[in-house]
PDB file of C-alpha atoms and ligand atoms in Angstrom:
ATOM      1  CA  MET A   1      17.909  -6.445 -30.607  1.00  0.00           C
ATOM      2  CA  GLY A   2      21.169  -8.340 -31.357  1.00  0.00           C
ATOM      3  CA  LYS A   3      22.586  -8.157 -27.826  1.00  0.00           C
ATOM      4  CA  ALA A   4      24.477 -10.637 -25.615  1.00  0.00           C
ATOM      5  CA  ALA A   5      22.556 -12.027 -22.636  1.00  0.00           C
ATOM      6  CA  VAL A   6      23.349 -14.159 -19.577  1.00  0.00           C
ATOM      7  CA  ILE A   7      20.364 -15.805 -17.838  1.00  0.00           C
ATOM      8  CA  THR A   8      21.037 -17.630 -14.560  1.00  0.00           C
ATOM      9  CA  GLY A   9      19.151 -20.888 -13.873  1.00  0.00           C
ATOM     10  CA  SER A  10      17.858 -21.097 -17.438  1.00  0.00           C
ATOM     11  CA  THR A  11      17.472 -24.775 -18.380  1.00  0.00           C
ATOM     12  CA  SER A  12      13.843 -24.870 -17.173  1.00  0.00           C
ATOM     13  CA  GLY A  13      10.712 -22.836 -16.488  1.00  0.00           C
ATOM     14  CA  ILE A  14      10.841 -19.032 -16.533  1.00  0.00           C
ATOM     15  CA  GLY A  15      14.576 -18.793 -17.240  1.00  0.00           C
ATOM     16  CA  LEU A  16      14.337 -20.992 -20.326  1.00  0.00           C
ATOM     17  CA  ALA A  17      11.358 -18.983 -21.619  1.00  0.00           C
ATOM     18  CA  ILE A  18      13.338 -15.750 -21.122  1.00  0.00           C
ATOM     19  CA  ALA A  19      16.309 -17.229 -22.987  1.00  0.00           C
ATOM     20  CA  ARG A  20      14.080 -18.294 -25.888  1.00  0.00           C
ATOM     21  CA  ALA A  21      12.297 -14.914 -26.045  1.00  0.00           C
ATOM     22  CA  LEU A  22      15.596 -12.987 -26.065  1.00  0.00           C
ATOM     23  CA  ALA A  23      16.961 -15.368 -28.722  1.00  0.00           C
ATOM     24  CA  ALA A  24      13.842 -14.680 -30.807  1.00  0.00           C
ATOM     25  CA  GLU A  25      14.868 -10.995 -30.652  1.00  0.00           C
ATOM     26  CA  GLY A  26      18.285 -11.928 -32.050  1.00  0.00           C
ATOM     27  CA  CYS A  27      20.221 -11.971 -28.784  1.00  0.00           C
ATOM     28  CA  SER A  28      23.169 -14.273 -28.169  1.00  0.00           C
ATOM     29  CA  ILE A  29      22.420 -16.461 -25.162  1.00  0.00           C
ATOM     30  CA  ALA A  30      24.414 -17.959 -22.288  1.00  0.00           C
ATOM     31  CA  LEU A  31      22.274 -20.640 -20.619  1.00  0.00           C
ATOM     32  CA  ASN A  32      23.178 -21.713 -17.084  1.00  0.00           C
ATOM     33  CA  SER A  33      22.494 -24.379 -14.523  1.00  0.00           C
ATOM     34  CA  PHE A  34      24.570 -26.349 -12.014  1.00  0.00           C
ATOM     35  CA  THR A  35      24.154 -29.668 -13.853  1.00  0.00           C
ATOM     36  CA  ASP A  36      26.525 -31.348 -16.275  1.00  0.00           C
ATOM     37  CA  ARG A  37      24.182 -33.286 -18.566  1.00  0.00           C
ATOM     38  CA  PRO A  38      24.261 -33.761 -22.354  1.00  0.00           C
ATOM     39  CA  GLU A  39      20.735 -32.265 -22.408  1.00  0.00           C
ATOM     40  CA  ASP A  40      22.117 -28.917 -21.190  1.00  0.00           C
ATOM     41  CA  GLU A  41      24.424 -28.517 -24.190  1.00  0.00           C
ATOM     42  CA  ALA A  42      21.652 -29.850 -26.457  1.00  0.00           C
ATOM     43  CA  LEU A  43      19.256 -27.182 -25.175  1.00  0.00           C
ATOM     44  CA  ALA A  44      21.714 -24.441 -26.113  1.00  0.00           C
ATOM     45  CA  GLY A  45      22.170 -26.103 -29.513  1.00  0.00           C
ATOM     46  CA  SER A  46      18.421 -26.196 -30.134  1.00  0.00           C
ATOM     47  CA  ILE A  47      18.079 -22.474 -29.313  1.00  0.00           C
ATOM     48  CA  SER A  48      20.957 -21.703 -31.659  1.00  0.00           C
ATOM     49  CA  ASP A  49      19.373 -23.760 -34.473  1.00  0.00           C
ATOM     50  CA  GLU A  50      15.845 -22.454 -33.956  1.00  0.00           C
ATOM     51  CA  PHE A  51      16.683 -18.748 -33.751  1.00  0.00           C
ATOM     52  CA  GLY A  52      19.974 -18.554 -35.674  1.00  0.00           C
ATOM     53  CA  VAL A  53      21.880 -16.971 -32.771  1.00  0.00           C
ATOM     54  CA  GLU A  54      24.981 -17.890 -30.789  1.00  0.00           C
ATOM     55  CA  ALA A  55      23.918 -19.903 -27.738  1.00  0.00           C
ATOM     56  CA  PHE A  56      26.011 -21.899 -25.297  1.00  0.00           C
ATOM     57  CA  TYR A  57      25.670 -23.530 -21.891  1.00  0.00           C
ATOM     58  CA  VAL A  58      27.834 -22.614 -18.875  1.00  0.00           C
ATOM     59  CA  ARG A  59      27.795 -24.975 -15.910  1.00  0.00           C
ATOM     60  CA  ALA A  60      28.080 -22.880 -12.745  1.00  0.00           C
ATOM     61  CA  ASP A  61      26.558 -23.379  -9.296  1.00  0.00           C
ATOM     62  CA  MET A  62      24.790 -20.173  -8.278  1.00  0.00           C
ATOM     63  CA  ALA A  63      25.138 -21.204  -4.616  1.00  0.00           C
ATOM     64  CA  LYS A  64      28.840 -20.308  -4.868  1.00  0.00           C
ATOM     65  CA  ALA A  65      30.158 -16.738  -5.125  1.00  0.00           C
ATOM     66  CA  GLY A  66      33.140 -17.601  -7.289  1.00  0.00           C
ATOM     67  CA  GLU A  67      31.031 -19.582  -9.767  1.00  0.00           C
ATOM     68  CA  CYS A  68      28.507 -16.725 -10.106  1.00  0.00           C
ATOM     69  CA  ARG A  69      31.321 -14.365 -11.056  1.00  0.00           C
ATOM     70  CA  ARG A  70      32.960 -16.965 -13.334  1.00  0.00           C
ATOM     71  CA  LEU A  71      29.672 -17.413 -15.237  1.00  0.00           C
ATOM     72  CA  VAL A  72      29.624 -13.713 -16.109  1.00  0.00           C
ATOM     73  CA  GLU A  73      33.334 -13.614 -16.967  1.00  0.00           C
ATOM     74  CA  ASP A  74      33.198 -16.778 -19.129  1.00  0.00           C
ATOM     75  CA  ALA A  75      30.139 -15.620 -21.035  1.00  0.00           C
ATOM     76  CA  THR A  76      31.481 -12.092 -21.546  1.00  0.00           C
ATOM     77  CA  ARG A  77      34.777 -13.471 -22.859  1.00  0.00           C
ATOM     78  CA  ARG A  78      32.957 -15.726 -25.333  1.00  0.00           C
ATOM     79  CA  PHE A  79      30.534 -12.982 -26.458  1.00  0.00           C
ATOM     80  CA  ARG A  80      33.273 -10.319 -26.305  1.00  0.00           C
ATOM     81  CA  ARG A  81      30.554  -8.136 -24.716  1.00  0.00           C
ATOM     82  CA  LEU A  82      27.679  -8.249 -22.223  1.00  0.00           C
ATOM     83  CA  ASP A  83      24.450  -6.308 -22.656  1.00  0.00           C
ATOM     84  CA  ILE A  84      21.823  -8.147 -20.601  1.00  0.00           C
ATOM     85  CA  LEU A  85      22.020  -9.944 -17.255  1.00  0.00           C
ATOM     86  CA  VAL A  86      18.904 -11.747 -16.028  1.00  0.00           C
ATOM     87  CA  ASN A  87      19.132 -13.070 -12.475  1.00  0.00           C
ATOM     88  CA  ASN A  88      16.494 -15.779 -12.601  1.00  0.00           C
ATOM     89  CA  VAL A  89      17.811 -18.684 -10.533  1.00  0.00           C
ATOM     90  CA  GLY A  90      15.714 -19.522  -7.485  1.00  0.00           C
ATOM     91  CA  ILE A  91      14.782 -22.382  -5.156  1.00  0.00           C
ATOM     92  CA  GLN A  92      12.127 -22.800  -2.469  1.00  0.00           C
ATOM     93  CA  HIS A  93      11.669 -24.553   0.868  1.00  0.00           C
ATOM     94  CA  VAL A  94       8.543 -24.421   3.028  1.00  0.00           C
ATOM     95  CA  ALA A  95       8.683 -24.935   6.827  1.00  0.00           C
ATOM     96  CA  PRO A  96       7.761 -23.150  10.080  1.00  0.00           C
ATOM     97  CA  VAL A  97      10.497 -20.705  11.075  1.00  0.00           C
ATOM     98  CA  GLU A  98      11.485 -22.616  14.226  1.00  0.00           C
ATOM     99  CA  GLU A  99      11.938 -25.820  12.219  1.00  0.00           C
ATOM    100  CA  PHE A 100      13.467 -24.218   9.133  1.00  0.00           C
ATOM    101  CA  PRO A 101      16.696 -26.153   8.403  1.00  0.00           C
ATOM    102  CA  THR A 102      19.727 -23.839   8.643  1.00  0.00           C
ATOM    103  CA  GLU A 103      21.208 -25.490   5.565  1.00  0.00           C
ATOM    104  CA  ARG A 104      18.054 -24.653   3.518  1.00  0.00           C
ATOM    105  CA  TRP A 105      18.051 -21.048   4.821  1.00  0.00           C
ATOM    106  CA  ASP A 106      21.700 -20.651   3.771  1.00  0.00           C
ATOM    107  CA  ALA A 107      21.086 -22.213   0.351  1.00  0.00           C
ATOM    108  CA  ILE A 108      18.039 -20.032  -0.389  1.00  0.00           C
ATOM    109  CA  LEU A 109      19.815 -16.830   0.653  1.00  0.00           C
ATOM    110  CA  ALA A 110      22.868 -17.798  -1.421  1.00  0.00           C
ATOM    111  CA  ILE A 111      20.999 -18.875  -4.572  1.00  0.00           C
ATOM    112  CA  ASN A 112      18.024 -16.466  -4.542  1.00  0.00           C
ATOM    113  CA  LEU A 113      19.799 -13.310  -3.280  1.00  0.00           C
ATOM    114  CA  SER A 114      23.600 -13.422  -3.054  1.00  0.00           C
ATOM    115  CA  SER A 115      24.001 -14.874  -6.562  1.00  0.00           C
ATOM    116  CA  ALA A 116      22.428 -11.678  -7.964  1.00  0.00           C
ATOM    117  CA  PHE A 117      24.888  -9.550  -5.994  1.00  0.00           C
ATOM    118  CA  HIS A 118      27.854 -11.511  -7.369  1.00  0.00           C
ATOM    119  CA  THR A 119      26.715 -11.587 -11.004  1.00  0.00           C
ATOM    120  CA  ILE A 120      25.844  -7.875 -10.914  1.00  0.00           C
ATOM    121  CA  ALA A 121      29.220  -7.016  -9.370  1.00  0.00           C
ATOM    122  CA  ALA A 122      30.951  -8.964 -12.153  1.00  0.00           C
ATOM    123  CA  ALA A 123      28.763  -7.577 -14.956  1.00  0.00           C
ATOM    124  CA  VAL A 124      28.789  -3.868 -14.112  1.00  0.00           C
ATOM    125  CA  PRO A 125      32.427  -3.106 -15.108  1.00  0.00           C
ATOM    126  CA  HIS A 126      31.771  -4.618 -18.574  1.00  0.00           C
ATOM    127  CA  MET A 127      28.491  -2.736 -18.991  1.00  0.00           C
ATOM    128  CA  LYS A 128      30.097   0.549 -17.859  1.00  0.00           C
ATOM    129  CA  ARG A 129      32.927   0.091 -20.339  1.00  0.00           C
ATOM    130  CA  GLN A 130      30.400  -0.510 -23.133  1.00  0.00           C
ATOM    131  CA  GLY A 131      28.352   2.526 -22.124  1.00  0.00           C
ATOM    132  CA  GLY A 132      25.172   0.737 -21.040  1.00  0.00           C
ATOM    133  CA  GLY A 133      23.322  -2.436 -20.173  1.00  0.00           C
ATOM    134  CA  ARG A 134      20.220  -4.030 -18.737  1.00  0.00           C
ATOM    135  CA  ILE A 135      19.875  -5.959 -15.471  1.00  0.00           C
ATOM    136  CA  VAL A 136      16.600  -7.748 -14.721  1.00  0.00           C
ATOM    137  CA  ASN A 137      16.129  -9.625 -11.460  1.00  0.00           C
ATOM    138  CA  ILE A 138      13.325 -12.189 -11.236  1.00  0.00           C
ATOM    139  CA  ALA A 139      11.985 -11.546  -7.740  1.00  0.00           C
ATOM    140  CA  SER A 140       8.436 -12.621  -6.811  1.00  0.00           C
ATOM    141  CA  ALA A 141       5.146 -11.421  -5.366  1.00  0.00           C
ATOM    142  CA  HIS A 142       6.974 -12.634  -2.257  1.00  0.00           C
ATOM    143  CA  GLY A 143       9.417  -9.760  -2.796  1.00  0.00           C
ATOM    144  CA  LEU A 144       6.524  -7.450  -1.929  1.00  0.00           C
ATOM    145  CA  ARG A 145       4.241  -9.560   0.297  1.00  0.00           C
ATOM    146  CA  ALA A 146       4.790 -12.358   2.822  1.00  0.00           C
ATOM    147  CA  SER A 147       3.252 -15.795   3.269  1.00  0.00           C
ATOM    148  CA  PRO A 148       3.721 -18.047   6.286  1.00  0.00           C
ATOM    149  CA  PHE A 149       6.292 -20.854   6.245  1.00  0.00           C
ATOM    150  CA  LYS A 150       8.417 -19.215   3.542  1.00  0.00           C
ATOM    151  CA  SER A 151      10.767 -17.181   5.759  1.00  0.00           C
ATOM    152  CA  ALA A 152      13.921 -17.703   3.700  1.00  0.00           C
ATOM    153  CA  TYR A 153      12.248 -17.225   0.326  1.00  0.00           C
ATOM    154  CA  VAL A 154      10.359 -14.076   1.410  1.00  0.00           C
ATOM    155  CA  ALA A 155      13.473 -12.611   3.055  1.00  0.00           C
ATOM    156  CA  ALA A 156      15.596 -13.332  -0.015  1.00  0.00           C
ATOM    157  CA  LYS A 157      13.051 -11.960  -2.490  1.00  0.00           C
ATOM    158  CA  HIS A 158      12.528  -8.761  -0.426  1.00  0.00           C
ATOM    159  CA  GLY A 159      16.328  -8.530  -0.502  1.00  0.00           C
ATOM    160  CA  VAL A 160      16.322  -8.821  -4.294  1.00  0.00           C
ATOM    161  CA  VAL A 161      13.902  -5.874  -4.534  1.00  0.00           C
ATOM    162  CA  GLY A 162      16.166  -3.797  -2.251  1.00  0.00           C
ATOM    163  CA  LEU A 163      19.259  -4.768  -4.233  1.00  0.00           C
ATOM    164  CA  THR A 164      17.452  -3.822  -7.450  1.00  0.00           C
ATOM    165  CA  LYS A 165      16.653  -0.294  -6.235  1.00  0.00           C
ATOM    166  CA  THR A 166      20.172   0.290  -4.876  1.00  0.00           C
ATOM    167  CA  VAL A 167      21.919  -0.875  -8.040  1.00  0.00           C
ATOM    168  CA  ALA A 168      19.550   1.240 -10.160  1.00  0.00           C
ATOM    169  CA  LEU A 169      20.508   4.376  -8.207  1.00  0.00           C
ATOM    170  CA  GLU A 170      24.235   3.629  -8.402  1.00  0.00           C
ATOM    171  CA  LEU A 171      24.099   3.135 -12.184  1.00  0.00           C
ATOM    172  CA  ALA A 172      21.475   5.728 -13.110  1.00  0.00           C
ATOM    173  CA  GLU A 173      23.900   7.901 -15.083  1.00  0.00           C
ATOM    174  CA  GLU A 174      25.634   4.958 -16.759  1.00  0.00           C
ATOM    175  CA  HIS A 175      22.742   3.997 -19.075  1.00  0.00           C
ATOM    176  CA  ILE A 176      22.434   0.750 -17.121  1.00  0.00           C
ATOM    177  CA  THR A 177      18.945  -0.032 -15.844  1.00  0.00           C
ATOM    178  CA  CYS A 178      18.122  -2.480 -13.066  1.00  0.00           C
ATOM    179  CA  ASN A 179      14.557  -3.680 -12.491  1.00  0.00           C
ATOM    180  CA  ALA A 180      12.753  -6.561 -10.802  1.00  0.00           C
ATOM    181  CA  VAL A 181       9.951  -8.667 -12.262  1.00  0.00           C
ATOM    182  CA  CYS A 182       7.618  -9.977  -9.544  1.00  0.00           C
ATOM    183  CA  PRO A 183       5.665 -13.038 -10.711  1.00  0.00           C
ATOM    184  CA  GLY A 184       2.711 -14.499  -8.893  1.00  0.00           C
ATOM    185  CA  TYR A 185       2.142 -18.227  -9.443  1.00  0.00           C
ATOM    186  CA  VAL A 186       3.472 -19.361 -12.804  1.00  0.00           C
ATOM    187  CA  LEU A 187       2.796 -22.833 -14.146  1.00  0.00           C
ATOM    188  CA  THR A 188       6.380 -24.145 -14.426  1.00  0.00           C
ATOM    189  CA  PRO A 189       7.414 -27.806 -14.030  1.00  0.00           C
ATOM    190  CA  LEU A 190       8.227 -26.918 -10.406  1.00  0.00           C
ATOM    191  CA  VAL A 191       4.652 -25.807  -9.680  1.00  0.00           C
ATOM    192  CA  GLU A 192       3.044 -28.489 -11.874  1.00  0.00           C
ATOM    193  CA  ALA A 193       4.776 -31.171  -9.776  1.00  0.00           C
ATOM    194  CA  GLN A 194       3.056 -29.886  -6.624  1.00  0.00           C
ATOM    195  CA  ILE A 195      -0.491 -30.308  -7.981  1.00  0.00           C
ATOM    196  CA  PRO A 196      -0.897 -34.105  -7.456  1.00  0.00           C
ATOM    197  CA  ASP A 197       0.302 -33.807  -3.823  1.00  0.00           C
ATOM    198  CA  GLN A 198      -2.075 -30.914  -3.160  1.00  0.00           C
ATOM    199  CA  MET A 199      -4.965 -32.875  -4.750  1.00  0.00           C
ATOM    200  CA  LYS A 200      -4.229 -35.787  -2.405  1.00  0.00           C
ATOM    201  CA  ALA A 201      -3.708 -33.612   0.684  1.00  0.00           C
ATOM    202  CA  HIS A 202      -6.964 -31.690   0.185  1.00  0.00           C
ATOM    203  CA  ASN A 203      -8.945 -34.516  -1.435  1.00  0.00           C
ATOM    204  CA  MET A 204      -9.909 -32.206  -4.289  1.00  0.00           C
ATOM    205  CA  ASP A 205      -9.857 -32.496  -8.075  1.00  0.00           C
ATOM    206  CA  ARG A 206      -7.227 -30.626 -10.066  1.00  0.00           C
ATOM    207  CA  GLU A 207      -9.396 -27.624 -10.977  1.00  0.00           C
ATOM    208  CA  THR A 208     -10.606 -27.104  -7.399  1.00  0.00           C
ATOM    209  CA  VAL A 209      -7.179 -27.424  -5.817  1.00  0.00           C
ATOM    210  CA  VAL A 210      -5.693 -24.975  -8.329  1.00  0.00           C
ATOM    211  CA  ARG A 211      -8.462 -22.373  -7.853  1.00  0.00           C
ATOM    212  CA  GLN A 212      -9.088 -22.689  -4.126  1.00  0.00           C
ATOM    213  CA  VAL A 213      -5.701 -23.660  -2.711  1.00  0.00           C
ATOM    214  CA  MET A 214      -2.847 -22.762  -5.033  1.00  0.00           C
ATOM    215  CA  LEU A 215      -4.346 -19.597  -6.518  1.00  0.00           C
ATOM    216  CA  ALA A 216      -6.118 -18.456  -3.343  1.00  0.00           C
ATOM    217  CA  LYS A 217      -4.085 -15.209  -3.317  1.00  0.00           C
ATOM    218  CA  GLN A 218      -4.173 -14.616  -7.079  1.00  0.00           C
ATOM    219  CA  PRO A 219      -7.472 -12.790  -7.792  1.00  0.00           C
ATOM    220  CA  THR A 220      -7.659 -13.798 -11.476  1.00  0.00           C
ATOM    221  CA  ARG A 221      -7.556 -17.461 -10.307  1.00  0.00           C
ATOM    222  CA  GLU A 222      -5.318 -18.154 -13.280  1.00  0.00           C
ATOM    223  CA  PHE A 223      -1.633 -18.990 -13.434  1.00  0.00           C
ATOM    224  CA  ALA A 224       0.637 -16.517 -15.176  1.00  0.00           C
ATOM    225  CA  THR A 225       2.631 -18.076 -18.013  1.00  0.00           C
ATOM    226  CA  VAL A 226       6.364 -18.277 -18.598  1.00  0.00           C
ATOM    227  CA  GLU A 227       5.813 -16.510 -21.937  1.00  0.00           C
ATOM    228  CA  GLN A 228       4.229 -13.544 -20.109  1.00  0.00           C
ATOM    229  CA  MET A 229       7.301 -13.327 -17.832  1.00  0.00           C
ATOM    230  CA  ALA A 230       9.621 -13.516 -20.821  1.00  0.00           C
ATOM    231  CA  ALA A 231       7.753 -10.796 -22.734  1.00  0.00           C
ATOM    232  CA  SER A 232       8.127  -8.405 -19.796  1.00  0.00           C
ATOM    233  CA  VAL A 233      11.873  -9.071 -19.664  1.00  0.00           C
ATOM    234  CA  VAL A 234      12.185  -8.434 -23.415  1.00  0.00           C
ATOM    235  CA  PHE A 235      10.372  -5.107 -22.909  1.00  0.00           C
ATOM    236  CA  LEU A 236      12.601  -4.096 -19.962  1.00  0.00           C
ATOM    237  CA  CYS A 237      15.639  -4.840 -22.160  1.00  0.00           C
ATOM    238  CA  SER A 238      14.342  -2.752 -25.072  1.00  0.00           C
ATOM    239  CA  ASP A 239      15.234   0.852 -25.945  1.00  0.00           C
ATOM    240  CA  MET A 240      11.665   1.876 -25.041  1.00  0.00           C
ATOM    241  CA  ALA A 241      12.364   0.938 -21.393  1.00  0.00           C
ATOM    242  CA  ALA A 242      15.484   3.101 -21.075  1.00  0.00           C
ATOM    243  CA  GLN A 243      13.856   5.341 -18.437  1.00  0.00           C
ATOM    244  CA  ILE A 244      12.428   2.470 -16.389  1.00  0.00           C
ATOM    245  CA  THR A 245      14.863   1.708 -13.576  1.00  0.00           C
ATOM    246  CA  GLY A 246      14.757   0.766  -9.913  1.00  0.00           C
ATOM    247  CA  THR A 247      11.195  -0.467 -10.074  1.00  0.00           C
ATOM    248  CA  THR A 248       9.182  -3.660  -9.743  1.00  0.00           C
ATOM    249  CA  LEU A 249       6.844  -5.032 -12.395  1.00  0.00           C
ATOM    250  CA  SER A 250       4.179  -7.272 -10.859  1.00  0.00           C
ATOM    251  CA  ILE A 251       2.746 -10.019 -13.066  1.00  0.00           C
ATOM    252  CA  ASP A 252       0.595 -11.638 -10.424  1.00  0.00           C
ATOM    253  CA  GLY A 253      -3.082 -11.568 -11.446  1.00  0.00           C
ATOM    254  CA  GLY A 254      -3.758  -8.808  -8.898  1.00  0.00           C
ATOM    255  CA  TRP A 255      -2.141 -10.484  -5.850  1.00  0.00           C
ATOM    256  CA  THR A 256      -0.250  -7.387  -4.653  1.00  0.00           C
ATOM    257  CA  ALA A 257      -3.200  -5.041  -5.256  1.00  0.00           C
ATOM    258  CA  GLN A 258      -4.639  -6.535  -2.057  1.00  0.00           C
TER     259      GLN A 258
HETATM  260  P1  NAD B   1      12.546 -23.902 -12.126  1.00  0.00           P
HETATM  261  O1  NAD B   1      12.839 -24.797 -10.961  1.00  0.00           O
HETATM  262  O2  NAD B   1      11.642 -24.391 -13.212  1.00  0.00           O
HETATM  263  O3  NAD B   1      13.937 -23.456 -12.786  1.00  0.00           O
HETATM  264  C1  NAD B   1      15.048 -23.117 -11.996  1.00  0.00           C
HETATM  265  C2  NAD B   1      16.309 -23.211 -12.828  1.00  0.00           C
HETATM  266  O4  NAD B   1      17.428 -22.927 -11.969  1.00  0.00           O
HETATM  267  C3  NAD B   1      16.566 -24.596 -13.424  1.00  0.00           C
HETATM  268  O5  NAD B   1      17.165 -24.422 -14.691  1.00  0.00           O
HETATM  269  C4  NAD B   1      17.571 -25.204 -12.434  1.00  0.00           C
HETATM  270  O6  NAD B   1      18.381 -26.188 -13.034  1.00  0.00           O
HETATM  271  C5  NAD B   1      18.382 -23.967 -12.076  1.00  0.00           C
HETATM  272  N1  NAD B   1      19.099 -24.047 -10.804  1.00  0.00           N
HETATM  273  C6  NAD B   1      18.636 -24.489  -9.601  1.00  0.00           C
HETATM  274  N2  NAD B   1      19.616 -24.400  -8.667  1.00  0.00           N
HETATM  275  C7  NAD B   1      20.703 -23.882  -9.296  1.00  0.00           C
HETATM  276  C8  NAD B   1      22.024 -23.558  -8.869  1.00  0.00           C
HETATM  277  N3  NAD B   1      22.438 -23.773  -7.604  1.00  0.00           N
HETATM  278  N4  NAD B   1      22.878 -23.030  -9.777  1.00  0.00           N
HETATM  279  C9  NAD B   1      22.500 -22.832 -11.061  1.00  0.00           C
HETATM  280  N5  NAD B   1      21.264 -23.130 -11.524  1.00  0.00           N
HETATM  281  C10 NAD B   1      20.382 -23.667 -10.646  1.00  0.00           C
HETATM  282  O7  NAD B   1      12.034 -22.535 -11.470  1.00  0.00           O
HETATM  283  P2  NAD B   1      11.020 -21.419 -12.024  1.00  0.00           P
HETATM  284  O8  NAD B   1       9.673 -21.740 -11.456  1.00  0.00           O
HETATM  285  O9  NAD B   1      11.171 -21.214 -13.487  1.00  0.00           O
HETATM  286  O10 NAD B   1      11.559 -20.133 -11.227  1.00  0.00           O
HETATM  287  C11 NAD B   1      12.479 -19.208 -11.794  1.00  0.00           C
HETATM  288  C12 NAD B   1      12.540 -17.950 -10.930  1.00  0.00           C
HETATM  289  O11 NAD B   1      11.248 -17.360 -10.837  1.00  0.00           O
HETATM  290  C13 NAD B   1      12.987 -18.227  -9.481  1.00  0.00           C
HETATM  291  O12 NAD B   1      13.800 -17.159  -9.022  1.00  0.00           O
HETATM  292  C14 NAD B   1      11.669 -18.238  -8.715  1.00  0.00           C
HETATM  293  O13 NAD B   1      11.840 -17.904  -7.358  1.00  0.00           O
HETATM  294  C15 NAD B   1      10.903 -17.178  -9.479  1.00  0.00           C
HETATM  295  N6  NAD B   1       9.451 -17.283  -9.294  1.00  0.00           N
HETATM  296  C16 NAD B   1       8.777 -18.396  -9.742  1.00  0.00           C
HETATM  297  C17 NAD B   1       7.396 -18.471  -9.533  1.00  0.00           C
HETATM  298  C18 NAD B   1       6.571 -19.655 -10.005  1.00  0.00           C
HETATM  299  O14 NAD B   1       5.379 -19.707  -9.687  1.00  0.00           O
HETATM  300  N7  NAD B   1       7.130 -20.592 -10.749  1.00  0.00           N
HETATM  301  C19 NAD B   1       6.730 -17.417  -8.871  1.00  0.00           C
HETATM  302  C20 NAD B   1       7.457 -16.318  -8.434  1.00  0.00           C
HETATM  303  C21 NAD B   1       8.835 -16.263  -8.666  1.00  0.00           C
END
């Protein structure tokens, strides 16, 4: 593929898997998180060594408009082009709506929704000038369905799906596609960390809590994998997906068929 890609929130979980899968296709990679640790630079170095591509880390806090735009500008300057933007960063908070902390609502809307607006706004002029590009937004089954106690997350992810469709229409004649991937539950470190607490809370063993509590809405009763998410992003960034735009791709074990 040999393209240049920016992936927001990509030092862990789905974002890291997407970065690795694009690197395996020969893409140059800009990794991102808000941290400033030696491990972040080392991660970029290991991707570069393993796949023989240019890879670097850009520290930028996706809660802040200016930093979202700076990430895209910094990466584009270093690559001298920009072909792929993957808006992956996301956080979660669970609480009843009347108790939902305002600060958490603001953070989730900023990181899960507004960051995609800012990075897209910064990326589009470069993609237009080059004559094309690919934008993939990692939404969620919660971009299409609701669950209680996740008001901010569900609102933000529905917003991401709306943003995706609008951007796709605006750029339809520019050879720039914009699509959303909608994962169900994926076994990332974030989800793995919740299992012991759920086992304790429900007094169940691991297998039972996963099947009956965590995957209650996912008909296959299996987690999706980060590699499955990454493969779908690679496909959406390929030439064969040039006519796929403004749509959602559910990878949710049947959740949204219900
Ligand atoms: P994760 O927590 O494993 O990774 C999130 C990444 O974002 C990390 O690299 C983290 O350092 C980074 N990050 C967090 N806050 C940031 C900030 N302010 N600025 C920059 N980077 C920041 O999460 P994940 O499970 O891989 O989720 C990735 C995306 O997939 C999210 O948008 C999430 O909503 C979505 N998603 C995940 C699941 C799931 O089951 N894991 C399901 C549906 C959708």
